[in-house]
Structure formats: structure tokens, C-alpha cells
Amino acid sequence: MIDAENGFRRPEQRTEISAIQASLIDQACPGVNIRHEPAEHEAEYHAIWGPLIKARLGWSSDVSLRHRASSGGGLSAILLHLLEHGEVDYVLHTSVSEHSPIRNSLAISTGRDDVFHAAGSRYAPSSPLEDIGARLDGPKRFAFVGKPCDVAALRQLARHDPRVDEKVPYMIAFMCAGVPSHHGTSQLLREMGVEDESDIKEFRYRGDGWPGYATAQMSGGSKLSMDYDTSWGSILNRHLQFRCKICPDGVGEFADIVCADGWYCDESGEPVFEESEGRSIVMTRTKRGEALVSRAIDEGHLIAEHVTVEEIANMQPYQARRKGLVLSRLAAMVVSGRRTPRFENLELAQNARLLGLIGNLRSMLGTLRRLLSKQEAG
């Protein structure tokens, strides 16, 4: 995987690919193929939220970790439980690069200090599966944490490679609204007042509070910051790659557990982004995932309370409607002569009906206009 000129991570082919390898890539890669096998589901399938055993609101009982993490540390609390009880040898996930405070890299966590260091959202390209072959060949078992597409890739690979189930007892995702390019980070920094990226000593997109601030600690001692609603809502989300805009799975349907911001809502039911004590939506999708969350609660790592899917729809309104946009956007791709990925058993038609005829038509025409004007690339 390399950093491409468009600011995203891309695969670079270095050797010939056999027909067998090409077929495996086609079946596993979520960029071209996302397919549920209903027989694999251990829970009732919710058309919007995917396989769902139980939903909770949760946060870390570790006060400092709750403050450090982006969403109350619910996911981090689960990882701490896994490591402290020896249920896995390590956690494979994403953290800040050792070489640049504004880039991501693979991270290996084996204890609290590692989890604490890696806590917090990283709104930039990452490729946590880039050395998965070596990981699966290794002797140790690990929990994997990634974007919904990363987890879908690993789950689909498991259908063809028995090493996955042997070495990866837990797959955990966080809800994702799309991956901004490195160019998005650069624009964010410019608007924060950073004149030279090389002068940045530390950088966090969020965290140290909820939702927290994008914060750049400069080498000279000064600190620059921007609120979450502006940094994400006005800058970063304008740099998403097109593939993310047709994604049918922003909610981590292939994971054992998925976490997300459990936003507080105002009287009209809309999320508010005022600073508060962080909390995570925690959804379990498999029996293994539900048992893990229950143990984390019983052992005191995770504090949790009940939440309904109706409340989650208010906390995550974009995720509640994004699957409904997929078919109309795919139709625009077909009309403009572009290849489309294959999505199966995701209830896309049912979600599209929720938008109505006018909503679907607007979505298709808007996408078609951007495609034909070459506003969408990547």
C-alpha cells in the first residue's frame, strides 16, 4: 500500500497476479464486492443497522481513558478487557505514525499504555490489513479493529482462508462516514493557522474531551485548535473519496462489535456537539461479540446502559439514511458508463424505498451531475 497523489492509500502491484489470486481478491476486496451470507448471521438482520443482537450506550470506567478517547472509550475499554484477561495476544489497529504526527500507521497494542496512546479518531487514510498475510502466518492470535470496509474484507477473506478464524477471534469496527484524503488534513491545518506542517509536534483530530477539538501542538510551544463541528463538518468531509459515498456499510455489519458516537440530541431530536462526557454506541452482532461485551461490563471495564434503535437513529441520522442512497448513486454510475461494485443481501432496495421517489431521483441526478463534471474522482 502506498500514498497516491490524490491523497489516499492505494495498492501497488509489484508482481504478476495469478488467476487464483485474482479471484480471491475479487471475492474479498470490499472495493468491488460486499456480500452477506445470511447463513452466517447469528442475529436478526435489521435493514438499517445490520445483524443486531443488542445495542447499548457505554463508556470506559477508566476516567482518563474516557477523556482521552473520541467517544467515551467504549471500544478501548473492550480492548483493555481482552488484553488484561489474555483473550488475545495483541490488538491490530491504527494509530498515529511514528514518522509524522499527521499520518496513520499500523499499531500493535499489548497493554493499557498502547491502547491509551492509540485512542482517538484518525480522520485520514489507513490500511490496517496491509501486512495481514504475515499476521495470519504468525503464531499469535489478535483482535482486529478497523473501518467497516476493513472488517468486511477480513470477514470475506475468512470464507476462503481458514487462518482468519484461527488467528482473529474478534473483529471490531467503528462506524464510518468516509475517509478524507491527506489533502483534507492539509486544508484543515491551513485553516487552523498552521503555516508549516513540519513544525507540528503532535496532532489529534479529536479526543481529550467529547467530541474534542482538532489540536495541533507546535514545536515552538503554541497550540492551535478547531471545534469538531467545523473540522469535520465543514472541511474534512469535503475530501471523501467517491467509493465512500456509495458505501452500503458505514455501520460495520460484518464485525462482532461496532462502536460509534452516542451523541446527545436536542428537543427536536438532532445531535448536538457541545463538549460533554463521552459515550459510545456499542452494538453486538455475533454471540462471541455479545459475550465479550457482557464480560467487559461484568469485570468493570465498560459501563453501559440500554438504548433503542430508534434512539440510535437520532444519534446517527446520516448512518440511518446512507444505505438508502446507494442504489440511486449506483444508477448514476451506470448512466455515466462507470463500473459498479457488487453489493448483495444488504437490504438496499428496502432502504431506498424509505427515501421515496423524489429523494432517490435527487440523489441520482446529483451524483450524475458530479460524475459528468468530473467532481468525483478516486
PDB file of C-alpha atoms in Angstrom, residues 76-363:
ATOM      1  CA  SER A  76     -10.880   0.996  24.115  1.00  0.00           C
ATOM      2  CA  ALA A  77     -12.465  -0.459  27.249  1.00  0.00           C
ATOM      3  CA  ILE A  78     -13.293  -3.652  25.351  1.00  0.00           C
ATOM      4  CA  LEU A  79      -9.718  -3.875  24.074  1.00  0.00           C
ATOM      5  CA  LEU A  80      -8.336  -3.433  27.590  1.00  0.00           C
ATOM      6  CA  HIS A  81     -10.514  -6.288  28.812  1.00  0.00           C
ATOM      7  CA  LEU A  82      -9.256  -8.559  26.026  1.00  0.00           C
ATOM      8  CA  LEU A  83      -5.604  -7.809  26.769  1.00  0.00           C
ATOM      9  CA  GLU A  84      -5.766  -7.866  30.561  1.00  0.00           C
ATOM     10  CA  HIS A  85      -7.537 -11.222  30.530  1.00  0.00           C
ATOM     11  CA  GLY A  86      -5.232 -12.746  27.925  1.00  0.00           C
ATOM     12  CA  GLU A  87      -8.013 -13.481  25.456  1.00  0.00           C
ATOM     13  CA  VAL A  88      -5.751 -12.291  22.624  1.00  0.00           C
ATOM     14  CA  ASP A  89      -2.003 -11.794  22.359  1.00  0.00           C
ATOM     15  CA  TYR A  90      -2.326  -8.334  20.851  1.00  0.00           C
ATOM     16  CA  VAL A  91      -4.628  -5.877  19.100  1.00  0.00           C
ATOM     17  CA  LEU A  92      -4.011  -4.867  15.491  1.00  0.00           C
ATOM     18  CA  HIS A  93      -5.373  -1.393  14.739  1.00  0.00           C
ATOM     19  CA  THR A  94      -4.457   2.120  13.575  1.00  0.00           C
ATOM     20  CA  SER A  95      -2.644   4.894  15.391  1.00  0.00           C
ATOM     21  CA  VAL A  96      -0.548   7.959  14.654  1.00  0.00           C
ATOM     22  CA  SER A  97       2.583   7.280  12.642  1.00  0.00           C
ATOM     23  CA  GLU A  98       5.932   7.347  14.397  1.00  0.00           C
ATOM     24  CA  HIS A  99       7.272   9.321  11.435  1.00  0.00           C
ATOM     25  CA  SER A 100       4.602  12.010  11.137  1.00  0.00           C
ATOM     26  CA  PRO A 101       2.002  13.348  13.600  1.00  0.00           C
ATOM     27  CA  ILE A 102      -0.462  13.864  10.727  1.00  0.00           C
ATOM     28  CA  ARG A 103      -0.204  10.385   9.174  1.00  0.00           C
ATOM     29  CA  ASN A 104      -1.501   6.971  10.244  1.00  0.00           C
ATOM     30  CA  SER A 105       0.237   3.635  10.595  1.00  0.00           C
ATOM     31  CA  LEU A 106      -0.356   0.133  11.849  1.00  0.00           C
ATOM     32  CA  ALA A 107      -0.317  -0.175  15.612  1.00  0.00           C
ATOM     33  CA  ILE A 108       0.183  -3.191  17.856  1.00  0.00           C
ATOM     34  CA  SER A 109      -1.249  -2.909  21.353  1.00  0.00           C
ATOM     35  CA  THR A 110      -0.370  -5.342  24.126  1.00  0.00           C
ATOM     36  CA  GLY A 111      -1.409  -3.334  27.195  1.00  0.00           C
ATOM     37  CA  ARG A 112      -3.091  -0.241  28.588  1.00  0.00           C
ATOM     38  CA  ASP A 113      -0.370   2.225  27.592  1.00  0.00           C
ATOM     39  CA  ASP A 114      -0.591   1.127  23.961  1.00  0.00           C
ATOM     40  CA  VAL A 115      -4.391   1.321  23.912  1.00  0.00           C
ATOM     41  CA  PHE A 116      -4.302   4.735  25.582  1.00  0.00           C
ATOM     42  CA  HIS A 117      -1.811   6.032  23.021  1.00  0.00           C
ATOM     43  CA  ALA A 118      -3.887   4.790  20.067  1.00  0.00           C
ATOM     44  CA  ALA A 119      -7.248   6.019  21.390  1.00  0.00           C
ATOM     45  CA  GLY A 120      -8.968   8.674  19.326  1.00  0.00           C
ATOM     46  CA  SER A 121     -10.311   9.054  15.800  1.00  0.00           C
ATOM     47  CA  ARG A 122      -7.874   9.374  12.904  1.00  0.00           C
ATOM     48  CA  TYR A 123      -9.661  11.078  10.009  1.00  0.00           C
ATOM     49  CA  ALA A 124      -7.108  10.195   7.357  1.00  0.00           C
ATOM     50  CA  PRO A 125      -6.284   7.219   5.105  1.00  0.00           C
ATOM     51  CA  SER A 126      -5.230   3.986   6.788  1.00  0.00           C
ATOM     52  CA  SER A 127      -4.573   0.429   5.633  1.00  0.00           C
ATOM     53  CA  PRO A 128      -4.587  -1.819   8.710  1.00  0.00           C
ATOM     54  CA  LEU A 129      -4.685  -5.001   6.611  1.00  0.00           C
ATOM     55  CA  GLU A 130      -1.559  -4.186   4.615  1.00  0.00           C
ATOM     56  CA  ASP A 131       0.509  -6.973   6.229  1.00  0.00           C
ATOM     57  CA  ILE A 132      -2.341  -9.359   7.040  1.00  0.00           C
ATOM     58  CA  GLY A 133      -0.662 -12.301   5.278  1.00  0.00           C
ATOM     59  CA  ALA A 134       2.314 -12.158   7.643  1.00  0.00           C
ATOM     60  CA  ARG A 135      -0.015 -11.726  10.626  1.00  0.00           C
ATOM     61  CA  LEU A 136      -2.000 -14.812   9.697  1.00  0.00           C
ATOM     62  CA  ASP A 137       1.217 -16.786   9.192  1.00  0.00           C
ATOM     63  CA  GLY A 138       2.416 -15.790  12.666  1.00  0.00           C
ATOM     64  CA  PRO A 139       1.850 -17.845  15.804  1.00  0.00           C
ATOM     65  CA  LYS A 140      -0.189 -15.346  17.813  1.00  0.00           C
ATOM     66  CA  ARG A 141      -3.902 -14.577  17.997  1.00  0.00           C
ATOM     67  CA  PHE A 142      -5.092 -10.995  17.737  1.00  0.00           C
ATOM     68  CA  ALA A 143      -8.179  -8.808  17.791  1.00  0.00           C
ATOM     69  CA  PHE A 144      -8.612  -6.652  14.705  1.00  0.00           C
ATOM     70  CA  VAL A 145     -10.021  -3.119  14.806  1.00  0.00           C
ATOM     71  CA  GLY A 146     -10.759  -1.261  11.601  1.00  0.00           C
ATOM     72  CA  LYS A 147     -13.158   0.652   9.414  1.00  0.00           C
ATOM     73  CA  PRO A 148     -16.280  -1.244   8.310  1.00  0.00           C
ATOM     74  CA  CYS A 149     -14.681  -1.936   4.909  1.00  0.00           C
ATOM     75  CA  ASP A 150     -11.538  -3.338   6.582  1.00  0.00           C
ATOM     76  CA  VAL A 151     -13.625  -5.708   8.672  1.00  0.00           C
ATOM     77  CA  ALA A 152     -15.748  -6.714   5.666  1.00  0.00           C
ATOM     78  CA  ALA A 153     -12.544  -7.563   3.791  1.00  0.00           C
ATOM     79  CA  LEU A 154     -11.261  -9.734   6.611  1.00  0.00           C
ATOM     80  CA  ARG A 155     -14.617 -11.457   7.100  1.00  0.00           C
ATOM     81  CA  GLN A 156     -14.890 -12.188   3.377  1.00  0.00           C
ATOM     82  CA  LEU A 157     -11.315 -13.472   3.322  1.00  0.00           C
ATOM     83  CA  ALA A 158     -12.263 -15.855   6.150  1.00  0.00           C
ATOM     84  CA  ARG A 159     -14.653 -17.616   3.773  1.00  0.00           C
ATOM     85  CA  HIS A 160     -11.629 -18.724   1.744  1.00  0.00           C
ATOM     86  CA  ASP A 161      -8.750 -18.734   4.249  1.00  0.00           C
ATOM     87  CA  PRO A 162      -9.137 -20.783   7.485  1.00  0.00           C
ATOM     88  CA  ARG A 163      -6.236 -18.909   9.089  1.00  0.00           C
ATOM     89  CA  VAL A 164      -8.511 -15.920   9.693  1.00  0.00           C
ATOM     90  CA  ASP A 165     -10.848 -17.717  12.084  1.00  0.00           C
ATOM     91  CA  GLU A 166      -7.888 -19.420  13.757  1.00  0.00           C
ATOM     92  CA  LYS A 167      -5.902 -16.231  14.379  1.00  0.00           C
ATOM     93  CA  VAL A 168      -8.573 -13.495  14.666  1.00  0.00           C
ATOM     94  CA  PRO A 169     -11.129 -14.367  17.359  1.00  0.00           C
ATOM     95  CA  TYR A 170     -12.585 -10.841  17.385  1.00  0.00           C
ATOM     96  CA  MET A 171     -13.261  -8.262  14.675  1.00  0.00           C
ATOM     97  CA  ILE A 172     -14.322  -4.838  15.925  1.00  0.00           C
ATOM     98  CA  ALA A 173     -15.380  -1.858  13.814  1.00  0.00           C
ATOM     99  CA  PHE A 174     -16.294   1.753  14.362  1.00  0.00           C
ATOM    100  CA  MET A 175     -18.995   3.474  12.338  1.00  0.00           C
ATOM    101  CA  CYS A 176     -17.522   5.439   9.456  1.00  0.00           C
ATOM    102  CA  ALA A 177     -18.845   8.329   7.368  1.00  0.00           C
ATOM    103  CA  GLY A 178     -15.993   8.075   4.860  1.00  0.00           C
ATOM    104  CA  VAL A 179     -12.234   8.511   4.642  1.00  0.00           C
ATOM    105  CA  PRO A 180     -10.864  12.023   3.957  1.00  0.00           C
ATOM    106  CA  SER A 181      -7.670  12.316   1.938  1.00  0.00           C
ATOM    107  CA  HIS A 182      -4.381  13.667   3.225  1.00  0.00           C
ATOM    108  CA  HIS A 183      -5.270  16.832   1.314  1.00  0.00           C
ATOM    109  CA  GLY A 184      -8.195  17.259   3.703  1.00  0.00           C
ATOM    110  CA  THR A 185      -5.832  17.236   6.668  1.00  0.00           C
ATOM    111  CA  SER A 186      -3.625  19.790   4.955  1.00  0.00           C
ATOM    112  CA  GLN A 187      -6.589  22.109   4.367  1.00  0.00           C
ATOM    113  CA  LEU A 188      -7.701  21.651   7.973  1.00  0.00           C
ATOM    114  CA  LEU A 189      -4.248  22.618   9.224  1.00  0.00           C
ATOM    115  CA  ARG A 190      -4.097  25.679   6.992  1.00  0.00           C
ATOM    116  CA  GLU A 191      -7.452  26.894   8.265  1.00  0.00           C
ATOM    117  CA  MET A 192      -6.294  26.292  11.831  1.00  0.00           C
ATOM    118  CA  GLY A 193      -3.389  28.634  11.146  1.00  0.00           C
ATOM    119  CA  VAL A 194      -0.568  26.135  10.582  1.00  0.00           C
ATOM    120  CA  GLU A 195       1.922  27.636   8.109  1.00  0.00           C
ATOM    121  CA  ASP A 196       4.405  24.763   8.014  1.00  0.00           C
ATOM    122  CA  GLU A 197       3.303  21.161   8.640  1.00  0.00           C
ATOM    123  CA  SER A 198       6.861  20.200   9.572  1.00  0.00           C
ATOM    124  CA  ASP A 199       6.555  22.416  12.662  1.00  0.00           C
ATOM    125  CA  ILE A 200       3.796  20.223  14.121  1.00  0.00           C
ATOM    126  CA  LYS A 201       4.948  18.243  17.134  1.00  0.00           C
ATOM    127  CA  GLU A 202       1.671  16.470  17.944  1.00  0.00           C
ATOM    128  CA  PHE A 203      -1.714  16.401  16.247  1.00  0.00           C
ATOM    129  CA  ARG A 204      -5.096  14.961  17.208  1.00  0.00           C
ATOM    130  CA  TYR A 205      -8.250  15.062  15.125  1.00  0.00           C
ATOM    131  CA  ARG A 206     -10.434  14.607  18.220  1.00  0.00           C
ATOM    132  CA  GLY A 207     -10.407  13.416  21.797  1.00  0.00           C
ATOM    133  CA  ASP A 208      -9.255  14.888  25.107  1.00  0.00           C
ATOM    134  CA  GLY A 209     -12.914  15.633  25.653  1.00  0.00           C
ATOM    135  CA  TRP A 210     -16.081  14.807  23.709  1.00  0.00           C
ATOM    136  CA  PRO A 211     -16.307  15.454  20.883  1.00  0.00           C
ATOM    137  CA  GLY A 212     -12.992  17.193  21.485  1.00  0.00           C
ATOM    138  CA  TYR A 213     -11.055  19.577  19.279  1.00  0.00           C
ATOM    139  CA  ALA A 214      -8.723  19.130  16.345  1.00  0.00           C
ATOM    140  CA  THR A 215      -5.498  20.220  18.021  1.00  0.00           C
ATOM    141  CA  ALA A 216      -2.015  20.905  16.689  1.00  0.00           C
ATOM    142  CA  GLN A 217       0.805  21.219  19.213  1.00  0.00           C
ATOM    143  CA  MET A 218       3.565  23.203  17.531  1.00  0.00           C
ATOM    144  CA  SER A 219       7.279  22.674  18.099  1.00  0.00           C
ATOM    145  CA  GLY A 220       7.594  26.231  19.423  1.00  0.00           C
ATOM    146  CA  GLY A 221       5.113  25.533  22.208  1.00  0.00           C
ATOM    147  CA  SER A 222       1.974  27.148  20.781  1.00  0.00           C
ATOM    148  CA  LYS A 223      -1.269  25.194  20.378  1.00  0.00           C
ATOM    149  CA  LEU A 224      -3.841  25.648  17.618  1.00  0.00           C
ATOM    150  CA  SER A 225      -7.314  24.103  17.695  1.00  0.00           C
ATOM    151  CA  MET A 226     -10.674  23.919  15.930  1.00  0.00           C
ATOM    152  CA  ASP A 227     -14.017  22.559  17.081  1.00  0.00           C
ATOM    153  CA  TYR A 228     -15.276  19.198  15.776  1.00  0.00           C
ATOM    154  CA  ASP A 229     -18.356  20.548  14.006  1.00  0.00           C
ATOM    155  CA  THR A 230     -16.157  22.809  11.888  1.00  0.00           C
ATOM    156  CA  SER A 231     -13.183  20.495  11.376  1.00  0.00           C
ATOM    157  CA  TRP A 232     -15.262  17.503  10.286  1.00  0.00           C
ATOM    158  CA  GLY A 233     -18.495  19.128   9.167  1.00  0.00           C
ATOM    159  CA  SER A 234     -17.015  21.942   7.088  1.00  0.00           C
ATOM    160  CA  ILE A 235     -13.583  20.722   5.984  1.00  0.00           C
ATOM    161  CA  LEU A 236     -12.653  17.050   6.248  1.00  0.00           C
ATOM    162  CA  ASN A 237     -15.915  15.608   4.956  1.00  0.00           C
ATOM    163  CA  ARG A 238     -15.455  17.597   1.724  1.00  0.00           C
ATOM    164  CA  HIS A 239     -12.403  15.461   0.899  1.00  0.00           C
ATOM    165  CA  LEU A 240     -14.014  11.996   0.924  1.00  0.00           C
ATOM    166  CA  GLN A 241     -13.188   9.531  -1.822  1.00  0.00           C
ATOM    167  CA  PHE A 242     -16.088   8.668  -4.106  1.00  0.00           C
ATOM    168  CA  ARG A 243     -16.098   4.990  -3.140  1.00  0.00           C
ATOM    169  CA  CYS A 244     -17.080   6.036   0.393  1.00  0.00           C
ATOM    170  CA  LYS A 245     -20.100   7.883  -0.998  1.00  0.00           C
ATOM    171  CA  ILE A 246     -21.554   4.672  -2.411  1.00  0.00           C
ATOM    172  CA  CYS A 247     -20.659   2.565   0.634  1.00  0.00           C
ATOM    173  CA  PRO A 248     -23.541   0.336   1.793  1.00  0.00           C
ATOM    174  CA  ASP A 249     -21.910  -0.446   5.141  1.00  0.00           C
ATOM    175  CA  GLY A 250     -20.935   2.506   7.269  1.00  0.00           C
ATOM    176  CA  VAL A 251     -22.112   0.709  10.405  1.00  0.00           C
ATOM    177  CA  GLY A 252     -19.741  -2.270  10.480  1.00  0.00           C
ATOM    178  CA  GLU A 253     -22.212  -5.017   9.638  1.00  0.00           C
ATOM    179  CA  PHE A 254     -19.500  -7.695   9.394  1.00  0.00           C
ATOM    180  CA  ALA A 255     -17.971  -7.042  12.824  1.00  0.00           C
ATOM    181  CA  ASP A 256     -18.526  -8.885  16.079  1.00  0.00           C
ATOM    182  CA  ILE A 257     -18.895  -5.497  17.772  1.00  0.00           C
ATOM    183  CA  VAL A 258     -19.243  -1.985  16.370  1.00  0.00           C
ATOM    184  CA  CYS A 259     -18.934   1.302  18.252  1.00  0.00           C
ATOM    185  CA  ALA A 260     -19.869   4.887  17.395  1.00  0.00           C
ATOM    186  CA  ASP A 261     -20.548   8.297  18.905  1.00  0.00           C
ATOM    187  CA  GLY A 262     -23.651   8.210  21.083  1.00  0.00           C
ATOM    188  CA  TRP A 263     -24.476  11.870  20.533  1.00  0.00           C
ATOM    189  CA  TYR A 264     -26.843  13.693  22.843  1.00  0.00           C
ATOM    190  CA  CYS A 265     -29.807  15.163  20.988  1.00  0.00           C
ATOM    191  CA  ASP A 266     -31.754  18.402  21.331  1.00  0.00           C
ATOM    192  CA  GLU A 267     -35.516  18.724  21.781  1.00  0.00           C
ATOM    193  CA  SER A 268     -36.079  18.217  18.055  1.00  0.00           C
ATOM    194  CA  GLY A 269     -34.053  15.002  18.084  1.00  0.00           C
ATOM    195  CA  GLU A 270     -30.990  16.410  16.299  1.00  0.00           C
ATOM    196  CA  PRO A 271     -27.433  15.608  17.513  1.00  0.00           C
ATOM    197  CA  VAL A 272     -25.607  18.365  19.370  1.00  0.00           C
ATOM    198  CA  PHE A 273     -21.833  18.664  19.519  1.00  0.00           C
ATOM    199  CA  GLU A 274     -21.304  20.571  22.745  1.00  0.00           C
ATOM    200  CA  GLU A 275     -18.490  19.318  24.959  1.00  0.00           C
ATOM    201  CA  SER A 276     -19.692  16.659  27.385  1.00  0.00           C
ATOM    202  CA  GLU A 277     -18.748  13.329  28.960  1.00  0.00           C
ATOM    203  CA  GLY A 278     -18.111  10.910  26.099  1.00  0.00           C
ATOM    204  CA  ARG A 279     -20.267   7.890  25.394  1.00  0.00           C
ATOM    205  CA  SER A 280     -20.288   5.218  22.710  1.00  0.00           C
ATOM    206  CA  ILE A 281     -22.997   3.320  20.951  1.00  0.00           C
ATOM    207  CA  VAL A 282     -21.987  -0.350  21.349  1.00  0.00           C
ATOM    208  CA  MET A 283     -23.719  -2.850  19.067  1.00  0.00           C
ATOM    209  CA  THR A 284     -23.097  -6.586  19.190  1.00  0.00           C
ATOM    210  CA  ARG A 285     -23.623  -8.656  16.049  1.00  0.00           C
ATOM    211  CA  THR A 286     -22.393 -12.132  16.964  1.00  0.00           C
ATOM    212  CA  LYS A 287     -22.732 -14.365  20.012  1.00  0.00           C
ATOM    213  CA  ARG A 288     -18.987 -14.069  20.533  1.00  0.00           C
ATOM    214  CA  GLY A 289     -19.193 -10.280  20.443  1.00  0.00           C
ATOM    215  CA  GLU A 290     -22.127 -10.174  22.861  1.00  0.00           C
ATOM    216  CA  ALA A 291     -20.337 -12.476  25.304  1.00  0.00           C
ATOM    217  CA  LEU A 292     -17.235 -10.260  25.165  1.00  0.00           C
ATOM    218  CA  VAL A 293     -19.172  -7.065  25.862  1.00  0.00           C
ATOM    219  CA  SER A 294     -21.005  -8.763  28.737  1.00  0.00           C
ATOM    220  CA  ARG A 295     -17.690  -9.844  30.270  1.00  0.00           C
ATOM    221  CA  ALA A 296     -16.232  -6.348  29.869  1.00  0.00           C
ATOM    222  CA  ILE A 297     -19.249  -4.962  31.743  1.00  0.00           C
ATOM    223  CA  ASP A 298     -19.154  -7.631  34.464  1.00  0.00           C
ATOM    224  CA  GLU A 299     -15.420  -7.114  35.015  1.00  0.00           C
ATOM    225  CA  GLY A 300     -15.879  -3.360  35.316  1.00  0.00           C
ATOM    226  CA  HIS A 301     -14.013  -2.179  32.220  1.00  0.00           C
ATOM    227  CA  LEU A 302     -17.139  -0.971  30.439  1.00  0.00           C
ATOM    228  CA  ILE A 303     -20.065   0.926  31.941  1.00  0.00           C
ATOM    229  CA  ALA A 304     -23.204   0.513  29.861  1.00  0.00           C
ATOM    230  CA  GLU A 305     -26.911   1.235  29.663  1.00  0.00           C
ATOM    231  CA  HIS A 306     -29.705   0.250  27.296  1.00  0.00           C
ATOM    232  CA  VAL A 307     -30.512   2.180  24.119  1.00  0.00           C
ATOM    233  CA  THR A 308     -33.111   1.555  21.407  1.00  0.00           C
ATOM    234  CA  VAL A 309     -32.505   1.533  17.652  1.00  0.00           C
ATOM    235  CA  GLU A 310     -34.923   4.456  17.380  1.00  0.00           C
ATOM    236  CA  GLU A 311     -32.685   6.494  19.676  1.00  0.00           C
ATOM    237  CA  ILE A 312     -29.630   5.434  17.668  1.00  0.00           C
ATOM    238  CA  ALA A 313     -31.288   6.737  14.501  1.00  0.00           C
ATOM    239  CA  ASN A 314     -31.473  10.175  16.142  1.00  0.00           C
ATOM    240  CA  MET A 315     -27.873   9.977  17.366  1.00  0.00           C
ATOM    241  CA  GLN A 316     -26.598   8.842  13.954  1.00  0.00           C
ATOM    242  CA  PRO A 317     -29.000  10.341  11.378  1.00  0.00           C
ATOM    243  CA  TYR A 318     -26.522  10.105   8.497  1.00  0.00           C
ATOM    244  CA  GLN A 319     -25.923   6.396   9.080  1.00  0.00           C
ATOM    245  CA  ALA A 320     -29.671   5.860   9.385  1.00  0.00           C
ATOM    246  CA  ARG A 321     -30.245   7.083   5.814  1.00  0.00           C
ATOM    247  CA  ARG A 322     -26.999   6.394   3.924  1.00  0.00           C
ATOM    248  CA  LYS A 323     -27.894   2.866   2.748  1.00  0.00           C
ATOM    249  CA  GLY A 324     -30.954   4.369   1.122  1.00  0.00           C
ATOM    250  CA  LEU A 325     -28.743   6.497  -1.128  1.00  0.00           C
ATOM    251  CA  VAL A 326     -26.691   3.643  -2.556  1.00  0.00           C
ATOM    252  CA  LEU A 327     -28.923   2.331  -5.362  1.00  0.00           C
ATOM    253  CA  SER A 328     -29.623   5.786  -6.795  1.00  0.00           C
ATOM    254  CA  ARG A 329     -25.907   6.597  -6.793  1.00  0.00           C
ATOM    255  CA  LEU A 330     -25.083   3.279  -8.436  1.00  0.00           C
ATOM    256  CA  ALA A 331     -27.694   4.075 -11.092  1.00  0.00           C
ATOM    257  CA  ALA A 332     -25.887   7.341 -11.779  1.00  0.00           C
ATOM    258  CA  MET A 333     -22.655   5.411 -12.232  1.00  0.00           C
ATOM    259  CA  VAL A 334     -24.286   3.094 -14.751  1.00  0.00           C
ATOM    260  CA  VAL A 335     -25.725   6.013 -16.731  1.00  0.00           C
ATOM    261  CA  SER A 336     -22.304   7.698 -16.814  1.00  0.00           C
ATOM    262  CA  GLY A 337     -20.643   4.493 -18.058  1.00  0.00           C
ATOM    263  CA  ARG A 338     -18.750   3.578 -14.915  1.00  0.00           C
ATOM    264  CA  ARG A 339     -18.278   0.123 -13.445  1.00  0.00           C
ATOM    265  CA  THR A 340     -20.153  -0.518 -10.222  1.00  0.00           C
ATOM    266  CA  PRO A 341     -19.244  -2.695  -7.242  1.00  0.00           C
ATOM    267  CA  ARG A 342     -21.349  -5.720  -6.336  1.00  0.00           C
ATOM    268  CA  PHE A 343     -23.482  -5.453  -3.193  1.00  0.00           C
ATOM    269  CA  GLU A 344     -25.618  -8.422  -2.095  1.00  0.00           C
ATOM    270  CA  ASN A 345     -28.001  -9.177   0.772  1.00  0.00           C
ATOM    271  CA  LEU A 346     -27.795  -5.703   2.311  1.00  0.00           C
ATOM    272  CA  GLU A 347     -31.476  -4.690   2.004  1.00  0.00           C
ATOM    273  CA  LEU A 348     -30.563  -1.758  -0.244  1.00  0.00           C
ATOM    274  CA  ALA A 349     -33.945  -1.701  -2.007  1.00  0.00           C
ATOM    275  CA  GLN A 350     -35.812  -1.552   1.287  1.00  0.00           C
ATOM    276  CA  ASN A 351     -33.668   1.362   2.423  1.00  0.00           C
ATOM    277  CA  ALA A 352     -34.119   3.139  -0.909  1.00  0.00           C
ATOM    278  CA  ARG A 353     -37.894   2.930  -0.532  1.00  0.00           C
ATOM    279  CA  LEU A 354     -37.619   4.838   2.726  1.00  0.00           C
ATOM    280  CA  LEU A 355     -36.280   7.850   0.797  1.00  0.00           C
ATOM    281  CA  GLY A 356     -39.210   7.919  -1.598  1.00  0.00           C
ATOM    282  CA  LEU A 357     -39.232   8.597  -5.327  1.00  0.00           C
ATOM    283  CA  ILE A 358     -38.237  12.263  -5.055  1.00  0.00           C
ATOM    284  CA  GLY A 359     -35.373  11.505  -2.653  1.00  0.00           C
ATOM    285  CA  ASN A 360     -33.986   8.819  -4.942  1.00  0.00           C
ATOM    286  CA  LEU A 361     -34.296  10.986  -8.036  1.00  0.00           C
ATOM    287  CA  ARG A 362     -32.473  13.885  -6.392  1.00  0.00           C
ATOM    288  CA  SER A 363     -29.739  11.546  -5.212  1.00  0.00           C
TER     289      SER A 363
END
